[in-house]
Short mmCIF file of C-alpha atoms in Angstrom, two decimals:
data_model
loop_
_atom_site.label_atom_id
_atom_site.label_comp_id
_atom_site.label_asym_id
_atom_site.label_seq_id
_atom_site.Cartn_x
_atom_site.Cartn_y
_atom_site.Cartn_z
CA ASP A 1015 30.21 57.26 -128.25
CA THR A 1016 32.18 54.56 -126.46
CA GLY A 1017 30.10 51.66 -127.71
CA VAL A 1018 28.25 48.99 -125.80
CA SER A 1019 30.22 47.51 -122.93
CA GLN A 1020 29.63 44.27 -121.06
CA ASN A 1021 31.08 42.96 -117.84
CA PRO A 1022 32.49 40.56 -117.04
CA ARG A 1023 33.86 39.32 -120.35
CA HIS A 1024 34.26 35.80 -119.03
CA LYS A 1025 32.63 33.95 -116.15
CA ILE A 1026 33.25 30.43 -114.94
CA THR A 1027 30.88 29.12 -112.31
CA LYS A 1028 29.76 25.88 -110.77
CA ARG A 1029 26.38 24.40 -111.45
CA GLY A 1030 23.79 25.74 -109.04
CA GLN A 1031 25.45 29.10 -108.47
CA ASN A 1032 23.90 32.44 -109.39
CA VAL A 1033 25.57 34.79 -111.85
CA THR A 1034 24.88 38.37 -112.89
CA PHE A 1035 26.01 40.14 -116.02
CA ARG A 1036 25.99 43.86 -116.72
CA CYS A 1037 25.46 45.76 -119.95
CA ASP A 1038 26.10 49.47 -120.48
CA PRO A 1039 24.50 50.63 -123.73
CA ILE A 1040 25.50 53.55 -125.91
CA SER A 1041 24.53 56.54 -123.80
CA GLU A 1042 21.72 58.01 -125.90
CA HIS A 1043 20.15 54.65 -126.78
CA ASN A 1044 16.80 53.94 -125.17
CA ARG A 1045 16.39 50.38 -126.44
CA LEU A 1046 18.36 47.47 -125.04
CA TYR A 1047 18.37 43.82 -126.05
CA TRP A 1048 19.82 40.61 -124.66
CA TYR A 1049 20.69 37.64 -126.86
CA ARG A 1050 22.23 34.24 -126.18
CA GLN A 1051 24.61 32.55 -128.58
CA THR A 1052 25.64 28.94 -128.25
CA LEU A 1053 28.54 27.37 -130.10
CA GLY A 1054 27.98 27.17 -133.83
CA GLN A 1055 24.66 29.00 -133.72
CA GLY A 1056 23.39 32.46 -134.39
CA PRO A 1057 22.33 34.67 -131.50
CA GLU A 1058 18.84 34.06 -130.12
CA PHE A 1059 16.68 36.83 -128.72
CA LEU A 1060 16.08 36.75 -124.97
CA THR A 1061 14.49 40.05 -123.96
CA TYR A 1062 14.03 43.71 -124.88
CA PHE A 1063 13.73 46.96 -122.94
CA GLN A 1064 12.54 50.34 -124.03
CA ASN A 1065 13.80 52.74 -121.39
CA GLU A 1066 13.16 50.91 -118.12
CA ALA A 1067 10.21 48.87 -119.35
CA GLN A 1068 10.76 45.23 -120.28
CA LEU A 1069 8.48 44.93 -123.29
CA GLU A 1070 9.17 41.44 -124.58
CA LYS A 1071 10.57 38.19 -123.25
CA SER A 1072 11.42 35.08 -125.21
CA ARG A 1073 10.24 31.66 -124.15
CA LEU A 1074 13.95 30.89 -123.85
CA LEU A 1075 13.98 33.09 -120.75
CA SER A 1076 13.04 30.54 -118.11
CA ASP A 1077 12.04 31.43 -114.56
CA ARG A 1078 15.69 31.19 -113.56
CA PHE A 1079 16.52 34.19 -115.74
CA SER A 1080 15.70 37.76 -114.82
CA ALA A 1081 16.68 41.00 -116.48
CA GLU A 1082 16.36 44.54 -115.23
CA ARG A 1083 17.02 48.02 -116.44
CA PRO A 1084 16.10 50.06 -113.37
CA LYS A 1085 16.89 53.58 -114.55
CA GLY A 1086 16.70 53.09 -118.26
CA SER A 1087 20.46 53.08 -118.60
CA PHE A 1088 22.50 49.96 -117.78
CA SER A 1089 20.92 46.54 -117.60
CA THR A 1090 21.64 43.37 -115.65
CA LEU A 1091 20.89 39.78 -116.55
CA GLU A 1092 20.82 37.32 -113.67
CA ILE A 1093 20.77 33.56 -113.96
CA GLN A 1094 19.83 31.68 -110.81
CA ARG A 1095 20.78 28.07 -110.11
CA THR A 1096 22.91 27.82 -113.23
CA GLU A 1097 22.86 24.65 -115.31
CA GLN A 1098 25.43 23.34 -117.76
CA GLY A 1099 23.04 24.17 -120.58
CA ASP A 1100 23.34 27.84 -119.69
CA SER A 1101 26.92 27.85 -120.99
CA ALA A 1102 26.90 30.33 -123.85
CA MET A 1103 27.89 33.79 -124.96
CA TYR A 1104 25.45 36.42 -123.71
CA LEU A 1105 25.28 39.43 -125.98
CA CYS A 1106 23.81 42.83 -125.27
CA ALA A 1107 22.81 45.32 -127.96
CA SER A 1108 21.33 48.79 -127.97
CA SER A 1109 19.57 51.06 -130.40
CA SER A 1110 17.86 54.42 -130.51
CA SER A 1111 14.19 54.77 -131.37
CA THR A 1112 14.78 58.32 -132.56
CA SER A 1113 17.43 57.61 -135.15
CA GLY A 1114 17.91 54.41 -137.07
CA GLY A 1115 16.05 52.48 -134.42
CA GLU A 1116 16.20 49.35 -136.47
CA THR A 1117 19.98 49.10 -136.17
CA GLN A 1118 21.40 47.40 -133.11
CA TYR A 1119 24.95 47.85 -131.88
CA PHE A 1120 26.40 44.91 -130.03
CA GLY A 1121 28.75 44.65 -127.11
CA PRO A 1122 31.65 42.19 -126.93
CA GLY A 1123 29.60 39.66 -124.98
CA THR A 1124 29.99 37.75 -121.73
CA ARG A 1125 31.07 34.16 -122.16
CA LEU A 1126 29.65 31.92 -119.43
CA LEU A 1127 30.96 28.45 -118.65
CA VAL A 1128 29.04 26.37 -116.14
CA LEU A 1129 31.00 23.44 -114.75
CA ALA B 1252 6.74 34.03 -138.50
CA GLN B 1253 10.05 35.42 -139.58
CA SER B 1254 13.03 33.22 -140.30
CA VAL B 1255 16.44 33.35 -141.93
CA THR B 1256 18.28 30.62 -143.78
CA GLN B 1257 21.97 30.81 -144.50
CA LEU B 1258 23.06 28.19 -146.99
CA GLY B 1259 26.50 26.82 -146.31
CA SER B 1260 27.79 26.81 -142.76
CA HIS B 1261 31.35 26.91 -144.10
CA VAL B 1262 32.62 28.67 -147.22
CA SER B 1263 36.22 28.68 -148.44
CA VAL B 1264 37.57 31.05 -151.06
CA SER B 1265 41.03 31.88 -152.31
CA GLU B 1266 42.49 35.28 -151.54
CA GLY B 1267 41.42 37.64 -154.32
CA ALA B 1268 38.41 35.54 -155.32
CA LEU B 1269 34.76 36.53 -155.17
CA VAL B 1270 32.99 36.09 -151.87
CA LEU B 1271 29.32 35.06 -151.98
CA LEU B 1272 27.44 34.29 -148.78
CA ARG B 1273 23.80 33.36 -149.15
CA CYS B 1274 20.85 34.49 -147.08
CA ASN B 1275 17.17 33.83 -147.66
CA TYR B 1276 14.47 35.20 -145.42
CA SER B 1277 10.80 34.76 -144.81
CA SER B 1278 8.71 37.58 -143.50
CA SER B 1279 5.06 38.43 -143.69
CA VAL B 1280 5.78 42.13 -143.65
CA PRO B 1281 8.45 44.28 -145.29
CA PRO B 1282 11.59 43.38 -143.45
CA TYR B 1283 14.71 45.08 -142.34
CA LEU B 1284 17.72 42.94 -143.24
CA PHE B 1285 21.22 43.01 -141.86
CA TRP B 1286 24.60 41.40 -142.24
CA TYR B 1287 26.92 41.25 -139.25
CA VAL B 1288 30.45 39.91 -138.93
CA GLN B 1289 31.85 38.24 -135.83
CA TYR B 1290 35.52 37.67 -135.17
CA PRO B 1291 36.56 35.04 -132.60
CA ASN B 1292 35.52 35.85 -129.04
CA GLN B 1293 34.06 39.19 -130.07
CA GLY B 1294 30.64 40.72 -130.48
CA LEU B 1295 28.90 41.41 -133.76
CA GLN B 1296 29.87 44.27 -136.05
CA LEU B 1297 27.39 45.69 -138.53
CA LEU B 1298 28.48 45.27 -142.15
CA LEU B 1299 25.41 46.66 -143.89
CA LYS B 1300 21.65 46.94 -143.68
CA TYR B 1301 18.58 47.12 -145.91
CA THR B 1302 15.76 49.35 -144.73
CA SER B 1303 13.54 49.62 -147.84
CA ALA B 1304 15.57 52.28 -149.59
CA ALA B 1305 17.98 51.22 -152.35
CA THR B 1306 17.94 47.50 -153.08
CA LEU B 1307 21.71 47.39 -153.58
CA VAL B 1308 23.34 48.20 -150.30
CA LYS B 1309 27.00 48.98 -149.84
CA GLY B 1310 28.67 48.33 -146.53
CA ILE B 1311 32.03 48.48 -144.89
CA ASN B 1312 35.19 46.67 -145.97
CA GLY B 1313 34.05 46.44 -149.59
CA PHE B 1314 31.00 44.27 -148.93
CA GLU B 1315 27.63 44.77 -150.57
CA ALA B 1316 24.30 42.99 -150.69
CA GLU B 1317 21.29 43.08 -152.95
CA PHE B 1318 17.72 42.80 -151.71
CA LYS B 1319 15.66 40.68 -154.12
CA LYS B 1320 12.04 40.53 -153.03
CA SER B 1321 11.05 38.03 -155.72
CA GLU B 1322 13.68 35.60 -154.50
CA THR B 1323 13.40 36.57 -150.80
CA SER B 1324 17.16 36.82 -150.78
CA PHE B 1325 19.78 39.16 -149.40
CA HIS B 1326 23.10 37.63 -150.45
CA LEU B 1327 26.38 39.20 -149.35
CA THR B 1328 29.20 39.67 -151.86
CA LYS B 1329 32.69 41.06 -152.05
CA PRO B 1330 34.61 41.14 -155.35
CA SER B 1331 37.99 40.21 -153.91
CA ALA B 1332 38.55 38.34 -150.66
CA HIS B 1333 41.24 39.39 -148.24
CA MET B 1334 42.78 37.28 -145.51
CA SER B 1335 41.30 39.64 -142.92
CA ASP B 1336 37.78 38.72 -144.12
CA ALA B 1337 38.06 35.33 -142.42
CA ALA B 1338 35.31 35.40 -139.78
CA GLU B 1339 31.75 34.28 -139.14
CA TYR B 1340 28.98 36.13 -140.92
CA PHE B 1341 25.39 36.36 -139.75
CA CYS B 1342 22.31 37.45 -141.65
CA ALA B 1343 19.45 38.83 -139.57
CA VAL B 1344 15.90 40.01 -140.16
CA SER B 1345 13.70 42.23 -138.10
CA LYS B 1346 10.14 43.38 -138.46
CA SER B 1347 8.99 46.90 -138.97
CA PRO B 1348 7.21 48.28 -137.08
CA GLY B 1349 7.73 46.39 -133.89
CA THR B 1350 10.31 45.67 -131.26
CA TYR B 1351 12.96 45.38 -133.95
CA LYS B 1352 14.28 42.22 -132.32
CA TYR B 1353 16.50 40.29 -134.67
CA ILE B 1354 16.05 36.78 -135.95
CA PHE B 1355 19.47 35.49 -136.94
CA GLY B 1356 20.57 32.82 -139.32
CA THR B 1357 22.91 30.09 -138.11
CA GLY B 1358 25.92 31.82 -139.61
CA THR B 1359 28.50 31.11 -142.30
CA ARG B 1360 32.14 30.72 -141.41
CA LEU B 1361 34.31 32.18 -144.16
CA LYS B 1362 37.79 30.80 -144.65
CA VAL B 1363 40.21 32.63 -146.95
CA LEU B 1364 42.99 30.55 -148.46
CA ALA B 1365 46.36 32.05 -149.32
#
């Protein structure tokens, strides 16, 4: 169990550019979540996968955001045409539906700064 | 709809003093409740969780929390603060059964004074 990993840890981009983040969950976990955390706030739910199926999306996930989990393992979160308001920490978490499925384990996050 | 309220965005305690961080929740169904800690520029680490077993839950680093249904509260306590406890603490609720997505409070930043 190596924990949840996220790459990159930091990303600086210019407004209008596209960015992609990767999350590798704990290997036996079939559930994967994305959250966004802005300064001084708690994380906010973005989307949830069970295996490769995206089962829920928040209204926060505008059309510029897309998430995938093609083989039910790692996941990517892409933001197109970034805006300054997208600057935040993007957190990934995973859990297992077969054991303690209610408990999510978080990665270190990807901090995005849009200039 | 579920929600979480953390009273006090900043709490300061002296080293060795009692730590009390407050969390109130609203949920139409029996909830799962969690406390996480976040150190600067890091992800969230689970401190403890309530999943409808014992109402007094013990976690890591000497923290514990008590689920009080009548007060819809899940306050976090530690008898004696240590300098290393300085961090941001988040209370979260999730619904069972369901997607188990978390609804987080806005967090409480704990400062420990020497």
